[in-house]
C-alpha positions as YAML, in Angstrom:
chain: A
units: angstrom
residues:
- id: 1
  name: UNK
  ca: [13.03, -1.89, -5.99]
- id: 2
  name: UNK
  ca: [10.67, -0.04, -8.31]
- id: 3
  name: UNK
  ca: [10.55, 3.57, -9.51]
- id: 4
  name: UNK
  ca: [9.01, 6.45, -7.56]
- id: 5
  name: UNK
  ca: [10.39, 9.76, -8.82]
- id: 6
  name: UNK
  ca: [7.79, 10.21, -11.56]
- id: 7
  name: UNK
  ca: [4.76, 9.06, -9.57]
- id: 8
  name: UNK
  ca: [2.23, 11.87, -9.86]
- id: 9
  name: UNK
  ca: [0.50, 13.62, -6.98]
- id: 10
  name: UNK
  ca: [-2.67, 11.71, -6.14]
- id: 11
  name: UNK
  ca: [-1.30, 8.44, -7.52]
- id: 12
  name: UNK
  ca: [-0.67, 5.19, -5.64]
- id: 13
  name: UNK
  ca: [1.88, 2.50, -6.45]
- id: 14
  name: UNK
  ca: [2.58, -0.96, -5.10]
- id: 15
  name: UNK
  ca: [6.12, -1.31, -3.74]
- id: 16
  name: UNK
  ca: [8.48, -4.10, -2.74]
- id: 17
  name: UNK
  ca: [11.30, -3.59, -0.24]
- id: 18
  name: UNK
  ca: [14.41, -5.79, -0.17]
- id: 19
  name: UNK
  ca: [17.38, -5.99, 2.13]
- id: 20
  name: UNK
  ca: [20.92, -5.61, 0.80]
- id: 21
  name: UNK
  ca: [21.00, -9.33, -0.08]
- id: 22
  name: UNK
  ca: [18.01, -8.97, -2.40]
- id: 23
  name: UNK
  ca: [15.64, -10.83, -0.07]
- id: 24
  name: UNK
  ca: [12.07, -9.54, 0.14]
- id: 25
  name: UNK
  ca: [11.52, -7.76, 3.46]
- id: 26
  name: UNK
  ca: [8.09, -6.24, 3.04]
- id: 27
  name: UNK
  ca: [5.61, -4.86, 0.55]
- id: 28
  name: UNK
  ca: [2.84, -2.29, 0.58]
- id: 29
  name: UNK
  ca: [1.65, 0.79, -1.22]
- id: 30
  name: UNK
  ca: [2.79, 4.39, -1.30]
- id: 31
  name: UNK
  ca: [0.62, 7.38, -2.19]
- id: 32
  name: UNK
  ca: [2.03, 10.73, -3.26]
- id: 33
  name: UNK
  ca: [0.00, 13.29, -1.32]
- id: 34
  name: UNK
  ca: [1.90, 16.38, -2.46]
- id: 35
  name: UNK
  ca: [5.05, 17.46, -4.27]
- id: 36
  name: UNK
  ca: [7.14, 16.72, -1.18]
- id: 37
  name: UNK
  ca: [4.87, 14.47, 0.87]
- id: 38
  name: UNK
  ca: [4.40, 10.71, 0.59]
- id: 39
  name: UNK
  ca: [2.22, 8.31, 2.57]
- id: 40
  name: UNK
  ca: [3.55, 4.75, 2.74]
- id: 41
  name: UNK
  ca: [1.87, 1.68, 4.18]
- id: 42
  name: UNK
  ca: [3.43, -1.68, 4.96]
- id: 43
  name: UNK
  ca: [2.11, -5.09, 5.84]
- id: 44
  name: UNK
  ca: [0.07, -5.01, 9.04]
- id: 45
  name: UNK
  ca: [2.85, -6.53, 11.16]
- id: 46
  name: UNK
  ca: [5.77, -4.93, 9.34]
- id: 47
  name: UNK
  ca: [5.42, -1.24, 10.20]
- id: 48
  name: UNK
  ca: [7.84, -1.07, 13.13]
- id: 49
  name: UNK
  ca: [10.52, -3.15, 11.40]
- id: 50
  name: UNK
  ca: [10.30, -1.11, 8.19]
- id: 51
  name: UNK
  ca: [10.40, 2.18, 10.09]
- id: 52
  name: UNK
  ca: [13.54, 1.09, 11.96]
- id: 53
  name: UNK
  ca: [15.09, -0.10, 8.68]
- id: 54
  name: UNK
  ca: [14.45, 3.25, 6.96]
- id: 55
  name: UNK
  ca: [15.79, 5.13, 9.97]
- id: 56
  name: UNK
  ca: [18.96, 3.02, 9.96]
- id: 57
  name: UNK
  ca: [19.67, 3.85, 6.31]
- id: 58
  name: UNK
  ca: [18.83, 7.53, 6.78]
- id: 59
  name: UNK
  ca: [21.41, 7.68, 9.56]
- id: 60
  name: UNK
  ca: [23.85, 5.92, 7.24]
- id: 61
  name: UNK
  ca: [23.68, 8.78, 4.77]
- id: 62
  name: UNK
  ca: [20.84, 7.89, 2.40]
- id: 63
  name: UNK
  ca: [17.93, 10.25, 1.80]
- id: 64
  name: UNK
  ca: [19.66, 13.55, 2.54]
- id: 65
  name: UNK
  ca: [17.06, 16.13, 3.56]
- id: 66
  name: UNK
  ca: [14.34, 13.50, 4.01]
- id: 67
  name: UNK
  ca: [12.18, 13.40, 7.14]
- id: 68
  name: UNK
  ca: [10.31, 10.20, 8.04]
- id: 69
  name: UNK
  ca: [7.54, 10.07, 10.65]
- id: 70
  name: UNK
  ca: [5.88, 6.89, 11.90]
- id: 71
  name: UNK
  ca: [2.11, 7.50, 11.75]
- id: 72
  name: UNK
  ca: [1.07, 3.92, 12.56]
- id: 73
  name: UNK
  ca: [-0.64, 4.82, 15.83]
- id: 74
  name: UNK
  ca: [-2.17, 7.97, 14.36]
- id: 75
  name: UNK
  ca: [-4.31, 6.29, 11.71]
- id: 76
  name: UNK
  ca: [-6.76, 3.41, 11.49]
- id: 77
  name: UNK
  ca: [-7.65, 1.81, 8.17]
- id: 78
  name: UNK
  ca: [-10.67, -0.03, 6.80]
- id: 79
  name: UNK
  ca: [-11.01, -1.93, 3.54]
- id: 80
  name: UNK
  ca: [-14.40, -1.37, 1.90]
- id: 81
  name: UNK
  ca: [-14.65, -4.00, -0.82]
- id: 82
  name: UNK
  ca: [-17.21, -5.43, -3.20]
- id: 83
  name: UNK
  ca: [-19.25, -4.50, -6.30]
- id: 84
  name: UNK
  ca: [-21.39, -2.01, -4.30]
- id: 85
  name: UNK
  ca: [-18.51, -0.33, -2.43]
- id: 86
  name: UNK
  ca: [-18.59, 2.79, -4.62]
- id: 87
  name: UNK
  ca: [-22.35, 3.15, -4.13]
- id: 88
  name: UNK
  ca: [-21.95, 2.95, -0.35]
- id: 89
  name: UNK
  ca: [-19.06, 5.39, -0.40]
- id: 90
  name: UNK
  ca: [-21.22, 7.94, -2.22]
- id: 91
  name: UNK
  ca: [-23.65, 7.92, 0.73]
- id: 92
  name: UNK
  ca: [-20.92, 8.96, 3.18]
- id: 93
  name: UNK
  ca: [-18.59, 11.09, 1.04]
- id: 94
  name: UNK
  ca: [-19.94, 14.39, -0.26]
- id: 95
  name: UNK
  ca: [-18.43, 17.10, -2.47]
- id: 96
  name: UNK
  ca: [-16.15, 14.57, -4.16]
- id: 97
  name: UNK
  ca: [-16.62, 12.87, -7.52]
- id: 98
  name: UNK
  ca: [-15.78, 9.21, -6.95]
- id: 99
  name: UNK
  ca: [-16.86, 7.97, -10.36]
- id: 100
  name: UNK
  ca: [-14.54, 5.56, -12.12]
- id: 101
  name: UNK
  ca: [-13.37, 8.33, -14.44]
- id: 102
  name: UNK
  ca: [-12.68, 10.87, -11.68]
- id: 103
  name: UNK
  ca: [-11.26, 8.39, -9.17]
- id: 104
  name: UNK
  ca: [-9.57, 5.56, -11.09]
- id: 105
  name: UNK
  ca: [-7.70, 2.52, -9.81]
- id: 106
  name: UNK
  ca: [-4.39, 3.20, -7.99]
- id: 107
  name: UNK
  ca: [-5.31, 6.80, -7.13]
- id: 108
  name: UNK
  ca: [-5.94, 8.49, -3.80]
- id: 109
  name: UNK
  ca: [-8.14, 11.38, -2.64]
- id: 110
  name: UNK
  ca: [-8.46, 13.29, 0.59]
- id: 111
  name: UNK
  ca: [-12.04, 13.83, 1.71]
- id: 112
  name: UNK
  ca: [-14.46, 13.83, 4.61]
- id: 113
  name: UNK
  ca: [-16.32, 10.59, 5.26]
- id: 114
  name: UNK
  ca: [-19.23, 10.89, 7.68]
- id: 115
  name: UNK
  ca: [-17.62, 14.12, 8.87]
- id: 116
  name: UNK
  ca: [-14.20, 12.55, 9.48]
- id: 117
  name: UNK
  ca: [-11.10, 13.62, 7.51]
- id: 118
  name: UNK
  ca: [-9.62, 10.69, 5.64]
- id: 119
  name: UNK
  ca: [-7.37, 9.48, 2.86]
- id: 120
  name: UNK
  ca: [-9.20, 7.29, 0.35]
- id: 121
  name: UNK
  ca: [-6.99, 4.90, -1.61]
- id: 122
  name: UNK
  ca: [-8.57, 3.03, -4.47]
- id: 123
  name: UNK
  ca: [-6.59, -0.18, -4.23]
- id: 124
  name: UNK
  ca: [-7.57, -3.79, -3.80]
- id: 125
  name: UNK
  ca: [-6.02, -6.75, -2.02]
- id: 126
  name: UNK
  ca: [-9.10, -8.92, -2.53]
- id: 127
  name: UNK
  ca: [-9.43, -8.43, -6.28]
- id: 128
  name: UNK
  ca: [-12.80, -6.68, -5.93]
- id: 129
  name: UNK
  ca: [-13.57, -3.01, -6.46]
- id: 130
  name: UNK
  ca: [-12.38, -1.65, -3.13]
- id: 131
  name: UNK
  ca: [-11.18, 1.35, -1.20]
- id: 132
  name: UNK
  ca: [-8.85, 1.66, 1.76]
- id: 133
  name: UNK
  ca: [-10.15, 4.30, 4.16]
- id: 134
  name: UNK
  ca: [-7.44, 5.77, 6.39]
- id: 135
  name: UNK
  ca: [-8.76, 7.99, 9.20]
- id: 136
  name: UNK
  ca: [-7.23, 9.50, 12.34]
- id: 137
  name: UNK
  ca: [-7.58, 6.83, 15.01]
- id: 138
  name: UNK
  ca: [-9.84, 9.01, 17.15]
- id: 139
  name: UNK
  ca: [-12.47, 8.79, 14.41]
- id: 140
  name: UNK
  ca: [-12.11, 5.04, 13.86]
- id: 141
  name: UNK
  ca: [-15.14, 3.81, 15.82]
- id: 142
  name: UNK
  ca: [-17.33, 6.59, 14.41]
- id: 143
  name: UNK
  ca: [-16.34, 5.73, 10.82]
- id: 144
  name: UNK
  ca: [-16.81, 2.00, 11.39]
- id: 145
  name: UNK
  ca: [-20.30, 2.51, 12.80]
- id: 146
  name: UNK
  ca: [-21.18, 4.90, 9.96]
- id: 147
  name: UNK
  ca: [-20.07, 2.33, 7.36]
- id: 148
  name: UNK
  ca: [-22.06, -0.46, 9.00]
- id: 149
  name: UNK
  ca: [-25.17, 1.66, 9.43]
- id: 150
  name: UNK
  ca: [-25.14, 3.13, 5.90]
- id: 151
  name: UNK
  ca: [-24.26, -0.27, 4.48]
- id: 152
  name: UNK
  ca: [-27.35, -2.04, 5.80]
- id: 153
  name: UNK
  ca: [-29.36, -1.19, 2.69]
- id: 154
  name: UNK
  ca: [-26.52, -2.62, 0.56]
- id: 155
  name: UNK
  ca: [-26.31, -5.89, 2.50]
- id: 156
  name: UNK
  ca: [-22.95, -5.05, 4.05]
- id: 157
  name: UNK
  ca: [-21.16, -7.67, 6.09]
- id: 158
  name: UNK
  ca: [-17.83, -7.48, 7.94]
- id: 159
  name: UNK
  ca: [-15.24, -9.91, 6.59]
- id: 160
  name: UNK
  ca: [-12.17, -11.21, 8.37]
- id: 161
  name: UNK
  ca: [-8.64, -12.22, 7.53]
- id: 162
  name: UNK
  ca: [-9.45, -15.75, 6.39]
- id: 163
  name: UNK
  ca: [-11.95, -14.57, 3.78]
- id: 164
  name: UNK
  ca: [-9.57, -11.85, 2.64]
- id: 165
  name: UNK
  ca: [-6.69, -14.27, 2.28]
- id: 166
  name: UNK
  ca: [-8.75, -16.72, 0.24]
- id: 167
  name: UNK
  ca: [-9.81, -13.92, -2.09]
- id: 168
  name: UNK
  ca: [-6.22, -12.69, -2.51]
- id: 169
  name: UNK
  ca: [-5.02, -16.28, -3.14]
- id: 170
  name: UNK
  ca: [-7.50, -16.59, -6.00]
- id: 171
  name: UNK
  ca: [-5.99, -13.40, -7.48]
- id: 172
  name: UNK
  ca: [-2.39, -14.57, -6.87]
- id: 173
  name: UNK
  ca: [-1.70, -11.63, -4.56]
- id: 174
  name: UNK
  ca: [1.34, -12.47, -2.42]
- id: 175
  name: UNK
  ca: [1.63, -12.19, 1.37]
- id: 176
  name: UNK
  ca: [5.18, -11.47, 2.49]
- id: 177
  name: UNK
  ca: [6.11, -13.85, 5.31]
- id: 178
  name: UNK
  ca: [3.44, -16.37, 4.37]
- id: 179
  name: UNK
  ca: [4.30, -16.96, 0.70]
- id: 180
  name: UNK
  ca: [7.94, -15.93, 1.17]
- id: 181
  name: UNK
  ca: [10.73, -16.98, 3.50]
- id: 182
  name: UNK
  ca: [14.15, -15.71, 4.50]
- id: 183
  name: UNK
  ca: [15.60, -16.63, 1.08]
- id: 184
  name: UNK
  ca: [12.84, -15.35, -1.24]
- id: 185
  name: UNK
  ca: [13.85, -12.72, -3.77]
- id: 186
  name: UNK
  ca: [11.29, -10.77, -5.85]
- id: 187
  name: UNK
  ca: [12.34, -12.42, -9.11]
- id: 188
  name: UNK
  ca: [11.77, -15.94, -7.75]
- id: 189
  name: UNK
  ca: [8.52, -14.72, -6.14]
- id: 190
  name: UNK
  ca: [7.16, -13.74, -9.59]
- id: 191
  name: UNK
  ca: [7.50, -10.02, -8.89]
- id: 192
  name: UNK
  ca: [10.21, -9.35, -11.47]
- id: 193
  name: UNK
  ca: [7.85, -6.83, -13.11]
- id: 194
  name: UNK
  ca: [8.38, -4.55, -10.10]
- id: 195
  name: UNK
  ca: [12.19, -4.78, -10.11]
- id: 196
  name: UNK
  ca: [13.75, -1.90, -12.04]
- id: 197
  name: UNK
  ca: [17.36, -3.00, -12.46]
- id: 198
  name: UNK
  ca: [18.18, 0.11, -14.51]
- id: 199
  name: UNK
  ca: [17.64, 2.39, -11.51]
- id: 200
  name: UNK
  ca: [20.74, 4.22, -10.33]
- id: 201
  name: UNK
  ca: [20.71, 2.19, -7.12]
- id: 202
  name: UNK
  ca: [18.49, 0.41, -4.62]
- id: 203
  name: UNK
  ca: [19.08, -2.02, -1.78]
- id: 204
  name: UNK
  ca: [19.54, -5.51, -3.16]
- id: 205
  name: UNK
  ca: [20.25, -4.36, -6.71]
- id: 206
  name: UNK
  ca: [23.58, -6.19, -7.19]
- id: 207
  name: UNK
  ca: [22.40, -9.65, -6.06]
- id: 208
  name: UNK
  ca: [19.19, -9.23, -8.07]
- id: 209
  name: UNK
  ca: [21.21, -8.37, -11.18]
- id: 210
  name: UNK
  ca: [23.17, -11.59, -10.69]
- id: 211
  name: UNK
  ca: [19.99, -13.62, -10.22]
- id: 212
  name: UNK
  ca: [18.47, -12.01, -13.31]
- id: 213
  name: UNK
  ca: [21.54, -12.87, -15.42]
- id: 214
  name: UNK
  ca: [22.50, -16.26, -14.00]
- id: 215
  name: UNK
  ca: [19.34, -17.59, -12.42]
- id: 216
  name: UNK
  ca: [18.99, -18.64, -8.77]
- id: 217
  name: UNK
  ca: [22.06, -20.23, -7.19]
...
C-alpha cells in the first residue's frame, strides 16, 4: 500500500500488504539490494502465503518482467538488539563502518560476520537499537555461536518471543494476526500513514479510498 519506486539502493522500508478488499494480509520490510534486486521479508508464519499470493497476481498479469524467488529456506535470521548491539557487531564485522552516521536506521549493508556472508538490516521490532542478521542457513549455527561467544563480555542473553512481544507492545508495534483479524484494514489499525492513496494502483485501493472518505461501515 505504500511507495517503493524511489526507495534508494541500501535502504529499507516497512511495508503493509492488503488483499483486494483492503484487509491487512501481512507486513514486513523490504530492502533494495541493487537497481533491480529487492529482498523482502514477511511475518515469520506468513512467507508461504505471501509468496503464493504474489505468484497468483504475477500469473494474472501484474509485474511484467518481474521474477520472484522464495528464499525462505535459504536464509536464517537473528535479531541482535540492545544498547550494546553495535559494539558487539563491531567485534564480528570487519572492513565495514557501522557507525550511526555510516549505517543509519532503516538501511542495509552486505558484509561478512565471523566469516559468514550476510545482509545486515538496521531495523527494530523491539524499539531498541537493533540489527537483523540474515545469513545463508548453512552458516546459521556458526553465526549464532559466534554471537553468543563474542557477546559474553557484553552480558549477552538470548531472548524469546514473549519478551520481544512485550517490548513491541510498549512501542505500539503491531503484529498482524494477533492485533488484527479478518476485517482489519490499515486505516482502522492506525497505519494510515503507510497508505498512499495517490498511487496509480495497489490491491485494496478502492475500498481504502471509501473508508478514508466515509469512515468504516
